[in-house]
Short mmCIF file of C-alpha atoms (C1' of nucleotides) in Angstrom, two decimals:
data_model
loop_
_atom_site.label_atom_id
_atom_site.label_comp_id
_atom_site.label_asym_id
_atom_site.label_seq_id
_atom_site.Cartn_x
_atom_site.Cartn_y
_atom_site.Cartn_z
CA UNK R 1 7.91 -82.64 78.16
CA UNK R 2 5.39 -79.91 78.68
CA UNK R 3 4.66 -76.59 77.18
CA UNK R 4 2.66 -73.35 78.31
CA UNK R 5 -0.65 -75.04 77.24
CA UNK R 6 -0.03 -78.02 79.52
CA UNK R 7 0.32 -75.47 82.32
CA UNK R 8 -2.74 -73.67 81.45
CA UNK R 9 -4.98 -76.77 81.22
CA UNK R 10 -3.38 -77.91 84.54
CA UNK R 11 -4.26 -74.76 86.33
CA UNK R 12 -7.82 -74.63 85.00
CA UNK R 13 -8.18 -78.42 86.03
CA UNK R 14 -7.19 -77.51 89.42
CA UNK R 15 -9.44 -74.24 89.72
CA UNK R 16 -12.41 -75.52 87.73
CA UNK R 17 -12.59 -79.30 88.24
CA UNK R 18 -16.12 -79.03 86.84
CA UNK R 19 -14.59 -78.06 83.53
CA UNK R 20 -12.11 -80.88 83.23
CA UNK R 21 -14.14 -82.76 80.64
CA UNK R 22 -14.42 -79.64 78.47
CA UNK R 23 -10.94 -78.60 78.18
CA UNK R 24 -9.90 -80.88 75.37
CA UNK R 25 -10.46 -78.30 72.67
CA UNK R 26 -7.85 -76.10 74.35
CA UNK R 27 -5.14 -78.75 73.63
CA UNK R 28 -5.26 -78.19 69.89
CA UNK R 29 -6.80 -74.66 69.43
CA UNK R 30 -4.83 -73.15 72.22
CA UNK R 31 -1.45 -74.32 70.93
CA UNK R 32 -2.56 -73.16 67.21
CA UNK R 33 -3.13 -69.65 68.63
CA UNK R 34 0.17 -69.58 70.47
CA UNK R 35 2.24 -71.11 67.78
CA UNK R 36 0.51 -68.57 65.26
CA UNK R 37 1.41 -65.75 67.61
CA UNK R 38 5.09 -66.66 67.71
CA UNK R 39 5.12 -67.25 64.02
CA UNK R 40 3.56 -64.05 63.37
CA UNK R 41 6.21 -62.19 65.45
CA UNK R 42 8.80 -63.94 63.62
CA UNK R 43 7.51 -62.98 60.28
CA UNK R 44 6.92 -59.44 61.29
CA UNK R 45 10.51 -59.14 62.30
CA UNK R 46 11.57 -60.79 59.10
CA UNK R 47 9.58 -58.42 56.69
CA UNK R 48 10.65 -55.49 58.68
CA UNK R 49 14.22 -56.28 57.82
CA UNK R 50 13.20 -55.79 54.28
CA UNK R 51 11.36 -52.45 55.06
CA UNK R 52 7.91 -53.93 54.65
CA UNK R 53 4.93 -54.37 56.91
CA UNK R 54 3.40 -57.83 57.09
CA UNK R 55 0.24 -56.54 55.42
CA UNK R 56 2.34 -55.01 52.45
CA UNK R 57 4.20 -58.13 52.15
CA UNK R 58 0.83 -60.03 52.17
CA UNK R 59 -0.28 -57.82 49.35
CA UNK R 60 2.96 -58.41 47.34
CA UNK R 61 2.78 -62.19 47.63
CA UNK R 62 -0.82 -62.28 46.53
CA UNK R 63 -0.21 -60.24 43.47
CA UNK R 64 2.99 -62.03 42.58
CA UNK R 65 1.56 -65.52 42.65
CA UNK R 66 -1.65 -64.68 40.56
CA UNK R 67 0.92 -64.22 37.65
CA UNK R 68 1.58 -61.90 35.07
CA UNK R 69 0.35 -59.14 34.54
CA UNK R 70 0.45 -59.20 38.48
CA UNK R 71 -2.71 -57.25 38.64
CA UNK R 72 -5.86 -57.52 40.99
CA UNK R 73 -8.55 -55.24 41.72
CA UNK R 74 -8.73 -53.66 45.24
CA UNK R 75 -12.03 -55.81 45.86
CA UNK R 76 -10.04 -59.01 44.95
CA UNK R 77 -7.47 -57.86 47.59
CA UNK R 78 -9.77 -57.50 50.24
CA UNK R 79 -11.36 -61.00 49.53
CA UNK R 80 -7.96 -62.51 49.53
CA UNK R 81 -7.04 -61.08 52.65
CA UNK R 82 -8.52 -61.21 56.30
CA UNK R 83 -8.81 -57.35 56.65
CA UNK R 84 -11.36 -54.60 55.58
CA UNK R 85 -11.53 -52.30 52.73
CA UNK R 86 -10.22 -49.50 54.58
CA UNK R 87 -7.05 -51.27 55.61
CA UNK R 88 -6.46 -52.29 51.94
CA UNK R 89 -6.83 -48.82 50.73
CA UNK R 90 -4.29 -47.58 53.26
CA UNK R 91 -1.84 -50.47 52.29
CA UNK R 92 -2.07 -49.52 48.74
CA UNK R 93 -1.41 -45.79 49.43
CA UNK R 94 1.77 -46.70 51.36
CA UNK R 95 2.99 -49.27 48.76
CA UNK R 96 2.15 -46.84 46.00
CA UNK R 97 4.30 -44.29 47.61
CA UNK R 98 7.12 -46.54 48.05
CA UNK R 99 6.85 -47.47 44.30
CA UNK R 100 5.96 -51.12 44.77
CA UNK R 101 2.44 -51.07 43.18
CA UNK R 102 0.57 -48.63 41.04
CA UNK R 103 -3.21 -47.94 40.71
CA UNK R 104 -4.70 -48.34 37.18
CA UNK R 105 -8.17 -47.01 36.68
CA UNK R 106 -10.00 -49.45 34.55
CA UNK R 107 -11.51 -48.08 31.34
CA UNK R 108 -14.37 -50.52 31.29
CA UNK R 109 -15.46 -49.92 34.82
CA UNK R 110 -14.43 -46.79 36.47
CA UNK R 111 -15.45 -47.72 39.77
CA UNK R 112 -13.03 -50.40 40.00
CA UNK R 113 -9.26 -49.92 40.50
CA UNK R 114 -6.49 -52.28 39.28
CA UNK R 115 -3.58 -52.83 41.63
CA UNK R 116 -0.38 -53.79 39.66
CA UNK R 117 2.92 -54.80 40.88
CA UNK R 118 5.60 -52.45 39.44
CA UNK R 119 8.87 -53.83 38.00
CA UNK R 120 10.53 -52.80 41.44
CA UNK R 121 7.73 -54.31 43.20
CA UNK R 122 8.20 -57.78 41.24
CA UNK R 123 11.87 -57.72 41.86
CA UNK R 124 11.61 -57.15 45.55
CA UNK R 125 9.01 -59.84 46.17
CA UNK R 126 11.04 -62.28 44.02
CA UNK R 127 13.91 -61.91 46.30
CA UNK R 128 11.92 -61.70 49.70
CA UNK R 129 9.78 -64.69 48.90
CA UNK R 130 12.83 -66.96 48.69
CA UNK R 131 14.19 -65.96 52.00
CA UNK R 132 10.75 -65.97 53.55
CA UNK R 133 10.74 -69.71 52.64
CA UNK R 134 14.07 -70.38 54.03
CA UNK R 135 12.89 -68.52 57.40
CA UNK R 136 9.75 -70.57 57.30
CA UNK R 137 11.74 -73.71 57.06
CA UNK R 138 14.05 -72.73 59.94
CA UNK R 139 10.82 -71.88 62.15
CA UNK R 140 9.85 -75.51 61.56
CA UNK R 141 13.06 -77.30 61.84
CA UNK R 142 12.26 -78.84 65.04
CA UNK R 143 9.78 -81.20 63.30
CA UNK R 144 10.25 -84.08 60.86
CA UNK R 145 8.36 -84.05 57.58
CA UNK R 146 6.02 -86.84 58.80
CA UNK R 147 4.93 -84.74 61.76
CA UNK R 148 4.24 -81.64 59.55
CA UNK R 149 2.39 -83.57 57.00
CA UNK R 150 0.07 -84.88 59.69
CA UNK R 151 -0.73 -81.40 61.00
CA UNK R 152 -1.19 -80.04 57.44
CA UNK R 153 -3.66 -82.98 56.66
CA UNK R 154 -5.77 -82.31 59.86
CA UNK R 155 -5.67 -78.46 59.37
CA UNK R 156 -6.72 -78.78 55.76
CA UNK R 157 -9.75 -80.59 57.01
CA UNK R 158 -10.56 -78.04 59.54
CA UNK R 159 -10.24 -75.11 57.11
CA UNK R 160 -12.36 -76.89 54.40
CA UNK R 161 -15.12 -77.23 57.47
CA UNK R 162 -14.86 -73.53 57.94
CA UNK R 163 -15.35 -72.89 54.27
CA UNK R 164 -11.64 -71.68 53.75
CA UNK R 165 -11.52 -73.24 50.32
CA UNK R 166 -11.11 -70.63 47.63
CA UNK R 167 -8.83 -67.36 47.43
CA UNK R 168 -11.30 -64.97 45.66
CA UNK H 1 -10.44 -82.01 48.89
CA UNK H 2 -8.51 -78.90 48.92
CA UNK H 3 -8.39 -75.77 50.95
CA UNK H 4 -7.10 -72.13 50.23
CA UNK H 5 -3.35 -73.27 51.15
CA UNK H 6 -3.51 -75.88 48.46
CA UNK H 7 -4.46 -73.25 45.85
CA UNK H 8 -1.76 -70.85 47.12
CA UNK H 9 0.86 -73.52 46.82
CA UNK H 10 -0.41 -74.46 43.51
CA UNK H 11 -0.10 -70.85 42.41
CA UNK H 12 3.48 -70.63 43.60
CA UNK H 13 4.39 -73.65 41.96
CA UNK H 14 3.19 -72.42 38.57
CA UNK H 15 4.66 -68.89 39.01
CA UNK H 16 8.12 -69.95 40.75
CA UNK H 17 8.95 -73.51 39.60
CA UNK H 18 12.41 -72.90 41.10
CA UNK H 19 10.73 -72.71 44.51
CA UNK H 20 8.58 -76.12 44.34
CA UNK H 21 11.05 -77.85 46.55
CA UNK H 22 10.82 -75.05 49.24
CA UNK H 23 7.12 -74.70 49.63
CA UNK H 24 6.59 -77.57 52.03
CA UNK H 25 6.72 -75.50 55.26
CA UNK H 26 3.74 -73.38 53.71
CA UNK H 27 1.60 -76.58 53.92
CA UNK H 28 1.95 -76.62 57.81
CA UNK H 29 2.66 -72.95 58.77
CA UNK H 30 0.40 -71.14 56.19
CA UNK H 31 -2.47 -73.37 57.43
CA UNK H 32 -1.73 -72.61 61.22
CA UNK H 33 -1.88 -68.84 60.53
CA UNK H 34 -5.11 -69.16 58.50
CA UNK H 35 -6.74 -71.38 61.18
CA UNK H 36 -5.59 -68.86 63.91
CA UNK H 37 -7.19 -66.03 61.87
CA UNK H 38 -10.44 -67.70 61.63
CA UNK H 39 -10.32 -68.95 65.48
CA UNK H 40 -9.48 -65.45 66.52
CA UNK H 41 -12.21 -63.76 64.68
CA UNK H 42 -14.75 -66.28 66.26
CA UNK H 43 -13.44 -65.76 69.59
CA UNK H 44 -13.56 -61.79 69.30
CA UNK H 45 -17.17 -62.06 68.19
CA UNK H 46 -17.93 -64.48 71.25
CA UNK H 47 -16.17 -62.06 73.74
CA UNK H 48 -17.93 -59.27 72.13
CA UNK H 49 -21.45 -60.83 72.81
CA UNK H 50 -20.32 -60.47 76.70
CA UNK H 51 -19.07 -56.85 76.20
CA UNK H 52 -15.45 -57.82 76.47
CA UNK H 53 -12.51 -57.24 74.18
CA UNK H 54 -10.56 -60.30 73.63
CA UNK H 55 -7.53 -58.86 75.56
CA UNK H 56 -9.86 -58.14 78.40
CA UNK H 57 -10.85 -61.94 78.27
CA UNK H 58 -7.29 -62.88 78.31
CA UNK H 59 -6.75 -60.92 81.45
CA UNK H 60 -9.68 -62.39 83.30
CA UNK H 61 -8.77 -65.86 82.28
CA UNK H 62 -5.24 -65.47 83.34
CA UNK H 63 -6.23 -64.00 86.75
CA UNK H 64 -8.82 -66.68 87.34
CA UNK H 65 -6.77 -69.79 86.42
CA UNK H 66 -4.01 -68.64 88.60
CA UNK H 67 -6.33 -69.24 91.75
CA UNK H 68 -7.40 -67.22 94.75
CA UNK H 69 -7.02 -64.58 95.61
CA UNK H 70 -6.85 -64.06 91.80
CA UNK H 71 -4.00 -61.58 92.10
CA UNK H 72 -0.90 -60.95 89.79
CA UNK H 73 1.32 -58.05 89.43
CA UNK H 74 1.29 -55.99 86.10
CA UNK H 75 4.50 -57.29 85.02
CA UNK H 76 3.37 -60.97 85.68
CA UNK H 77 0.46 -60.15 83.34
CA UNK H 78 2.86 -58.73 80.62
CA UNK H 79 4.95 -62.01 80.83
CA UNK H 80 1.80 -64.29 80.47
CA UNK H 81 0.46 -62.26 77.51
CA UNK H 82 1.84 -61.45 74.18
CA UNK H 83 1.62 -57.80 74.42
CA UNK H 84 3.68 -54.84 75.80
CA UNK H 85 3.32 -53.10 79.00
CA UNK H 86 1.46 -50.25 77.63
CA UNK H 87 -1.35 -52.47 76.33
CA UNK H 88 -1.55 -54.00 79.80
CA UNK H 89 -1.81 -50.66 81.47
CA UNK H 90 -4.60 -49.73 79.13
CA UNK H 91 -6.45 -53.06 79.55
CA UNK H 92 -6.28 -52.64 83.30
CA UNK H 93 -7.66 -48.93 82.99
CA UNK H 94 -10.42 -50.14 80.88
CA UNK H 95 -11.33 -53.23 82.97
CA UNK H 96 -10.98 -51.16 86.40
CA UNK H 97 -13.55 -48.85 84.93
CA UNK H 98 -15.75 -51.68 84.36
CA UNK H 99 -15.43 -53.08 87.91
CA UNK H 100 -13.83 -56.33 86.80
CA UNK H 101 -10.38 -55.78 88.39
CA UNK H 102 -8.79 -53.51 90.89
CA UNK H 103 -5.31 -51.99 91.60
CA UNK H 104 -3.93 -52.77 94.83
CA UNK H 105 -0.57 -51.03 95.57
CA UNK H 106 1.53 -53.53 97.26
CA UNK H 107 2.78 -52.33 100.75
CA UNK H 108 6.26 -54.34 100.53
CA UNK H 109 7.40 -53.00 97.03
CA UNK H 110 5.39 -49.95 96.07
CA UNK H 111 6.78 -50.05 92.56
CA UNK H 112 4.59 -52.81 91.62
CA UNK H 113 0.85 -53.11 91.25
CA UNK H 114 -1.09 -56.09 91.93
CA UNK H 115 -4.07 -56.65 89.82
CA UNK H 116 -6.91 -58.49 91.54
CA UNK H 117 -9.99 -59.90 90.08
CA UNK H 118 -13.14 -58.26 91.83
CA UNK H 119 -15.95 -60.45 92.81
CA UNK H 120 -17.97 -59.16 89.87
CA UNK H 121 -14.95 -60.03 87.64
CA UNK H 122 -14.82 -63.50 88.96
CA UNK H 123 -18.45 -64.34 88.40
CA UNK H 124 -18.28 -62.83 84.96
CA UNK H 125 -15.32 -65.01 83.97
CA UNK H 126 -16.76 -68.12 85.66
CA UNK H 127 -19.84 -68.04 83.30
CA UNK H 128 -18.00 -66.80 80.25
CA UNK H 129 -15.33 -69.58 80.47
CA UNK H 130 -17.82 -72.33 80.52
CA UNK H 131 -19.44 -70.80 77.35
CA UNK H 132 -16.17 -70.10 75.70
CA UNK H 133 -15.14 -74.04 76.11
CA UNK H 134 -18.61 -74.90 74.50
CA UNK H 135 -17.71 -72.51 71.53
CA UNK H 136 -14.26 -73.80 71.24
CA UNK H 137 -15.56 -77.32 71.05
CA UNK H 138 -18.16 -76.16 68.20
CA UNK H 139 -15.15 -74.68 66.35
CA UNK H 140 -13.36 -78.04 66.27
CA UNK H 141 -16.50 -80.26 65.76
CA UNK H 142 -15.26 -81.23 62.28
CA UNK H 143 -12.47 -83.27 63.58
CA UNK H 144 -12.43 -86.34 65.64
CA UNK H 145 -10.37 -86.52 69.07
CA UNK H 146 -7.42 -88.72 67.53
CA UNK H 147 -6.90 -86.20 64.94
CA UNK H 148 -6.87 -83.30 67.36
CA UNK H 149 -4.46 -85.10 69.69
CA UNK H 150 -2.11 -85.79 66.91
CA UNK H 151 -1.99 -81.87 66.12
CA UNK H 152 -1.80 -81.13 69.80
CA UNK H 153 1.19 -83.45 70.12
CA UNK H 154 2.98 -81.99 67.22
CA UNK H 155 2.45 -78.44 68.16
CA UNK H 156 3.41 -79.14 71.69
CA UNK H 157 6.92 -80.17 70.46
CA UNK H 158 7.01 -77.18 68.27
CA UNK H 159 6.15 -74.72 71.07
CA UNK H 160 8.62 -76.37 73.20
CA UNK H 161 11.36 -75.84 70.69
CA UNK H 162 10.53 -72.21 70.52
CA UNK H 163 10.75 -72.03 74.41
CA UNK H 164 7.12 -71.62 75.00
CA UNK H 165 7.29 -73.64 78.22
CA UNK H 166 6.42 -71.35 81.09
CA UNK H 167 3.68 -68.97 81.91
CA UNK H 168 5.57 -66.42 84.04
"C1'" DG L 1 22.63 -40.86 104.35
"C1'" DT L 2 24.02 -40.13 99.69
"C1'" DT L 3 24.86 -41.86 95.35
"C1'" DG L 4 24.17 -44.84 91.34
"C1'" DA L 5 22.24 -48.65 89.05
"C1'" DC L 6 18.31 -51.14 88.54
"C1'" DA L 7 13.28 -52.48 88.50
"C1'" DA L 8 7.89 -51.76 87.83
"C1'" DT L 9 4.47 -49.07 85.87
"C1'" DC L 10 2.83 -45.48 83.37
"C1'" DT L 11 2.62 -41.90 79.65
"C1'" DC L 12 1.83 -40.54 75.03
"C1'" DA L 13 2.55 -40.06 70.03
"C1'" DA L 14 2.73 -42.71 65.93
"C1'" DC L 15 0.79 -46.76 63.66
"C1'" DG L 16 -2.46 -49.94 61.32
"C1'" DT L 17 -7.11 -51.71 61.66
"C1'" DT L 18 -12.08 -51.33 61.99
"C1'" DG L 19 -16.56 -50.18 60.63
"C1'" DA L 20 -19.81 -47.01 59.05
"C1'" DA L 21 -20.75 -43.19 56.01
"C1'" DA L 22 -19.56 -40.87 51.76
"C1'" DT L 23 -18.41 -40.83 46.90
"C1'" DA L 24 -18.99 -42.23 42.46
"C1'" DA L 25 -20.00 -45.37 38.73
"C1'" DA L 26 -22.73 -49.18 36.73
"C1'" DA L 27 -26.93 -51.85 35.77
"C1'" DG L 28 -31.78 -52.70 36.11
"C1'" DC L 29 -36.09 -51.13 34.83
"C1'" DA L 30 -40.29 -48.43 33.64
"C1'" DT O 1 -34.72 -40.76 29.27
"C1'" DG O 2 -35.03 -40.61 34.23
"C1'" DC O 3 -34.94 -43.36 38.68
"C1'" DT O 4 -33.66 -46.67 41.90
"C1'" DT O 5 -30.66 -50.31 43.40
"C1'" DT O 6 -26.25 -52.31 43.54
"C1'" DT O 7 -21.19 -52.16 43.29
"C1'" DA O 8 -16.40 -50.46 44.05
"C1'" DT O 9 -13.59 -47.69 46.44
"C1'" DT O 10 -12.14 -44.07 49.66
"C1'" DT O 11 -12.77 -41.38 53.69
"C1'" DC O 12 -12.42 -40.68 58.47
"C1'" DA O 13 -13.11 -41.02 63.44
"C1'" DA O 14 -12.51 -44.43 67.27
"C1'" DC O 15 -10.04 -48.18 68.94
"C1'" DG O 16 -5.88 -51.01 70.74
"C1'" DT O 17 -1.06 -51.88 70.38
"C1'" DT O 18 3.72 -50.40 70.07
"C1'" DG O 19 7.97 -48.77 71.77
"C1'" DA O 20 10.57 -45.37 73.67
"C1'" DG O 21 10.84 -42.39 77.44
"C1'" DA O 22 9.32 -40.55 81.86
"C1'" DT O 23 8.30 -41.37 86.65
"C1'" DT O 24 8.80 -43.40 90.89
"C1'" DG O 25 10.63 -46.82 94.08
"C1'" DT O 26 14.12 -50.16 95.61
"C1'" DC O 27 18.68 -51.83 96.90
"C1'" DA O 28 23.62 -52.28 97.40
"C1'" DA O 29 27.81 -49.96 98.11
"C1'" DC O 30 30.19 -46.55 100.22
#
DNA sequence: GTTGACAATCTCAACGTTGAAATAAAAGCA
DNA sequence: TGCTTTTATTTCAACGTTGAGATTGTCAAC
């Protein structure tokens, strides 16, 4: 069988025969990009069903999995995400308005702001996370576990090489 | 060794032991998302060095690899991309102002617009594509070819399952 | 030929992010 | 104590995308 990347590579091979020996990275990286776009669209649709932006869902999961009292500084959320500080400020604004998180000014260092999951926020993410994992499983159901393990192992190596090793 | 996804999965296992048996899709899909974010940032930085948005680069490659006369309708570009018609219109506007493409109204069906690579556009993409492939190779240099082939084969299967099999 | 359904593209306000500048507080040091 | 540097967050205009609607053109049926 063949997918869209096979066609793309085939077109390039026809149009730029001088590049045929350089097309091999596209076979993996091109597919990673396309899979990511498809998965992202699916996850966006999923979170929208629960009234959440993907970025808001990301903040909820980050706060929840760090454990009680479900609190991180704004700066820590920036480092744990792939977005800038301005984006985090906006997300917190929206989520605070929704009652999902609250800002707590730290007495010790009043520059920093602690973002804390509210009880409502914790209940929301505890429900949504379970469904998210079921949705994730559905998105991967065409593969068997051995195949997924192979991909995971290689991509772990790639992430390590790019320094993606810590959350903070 | 361990990466950020190992830590994320470990946190969830601690905080939600009831979900441990459901976390396995994160091992693959979570890593795909993170690798894609890293690669996207790198490619954005690369195209910016050549004065191009990533979306503009995408249009250039799509037109170039379809072969002479390097022409597609706006609708075909929408289908070949992961964005809406409004985004394509804006991209074409910008690229036309830069002299990279030109709009040619079709005589046969005047609703449709043929987008054609200009000579300048073709020269730009022919240079940039070669460098892009070298950059791609650099981004994947921590892996050997067998590992990449494994990932590519599994992701091809996943893309097929999600219907990502044709360009148009 | 006129009508109505369909198709291709463009328009535009709303949205989330970026990135640099502004604000405010803490820390280092004379 | 004063002064500078550094750190944490917020502000804000510019940017690209979305998504619904408007515009314009085609085609089949009558």
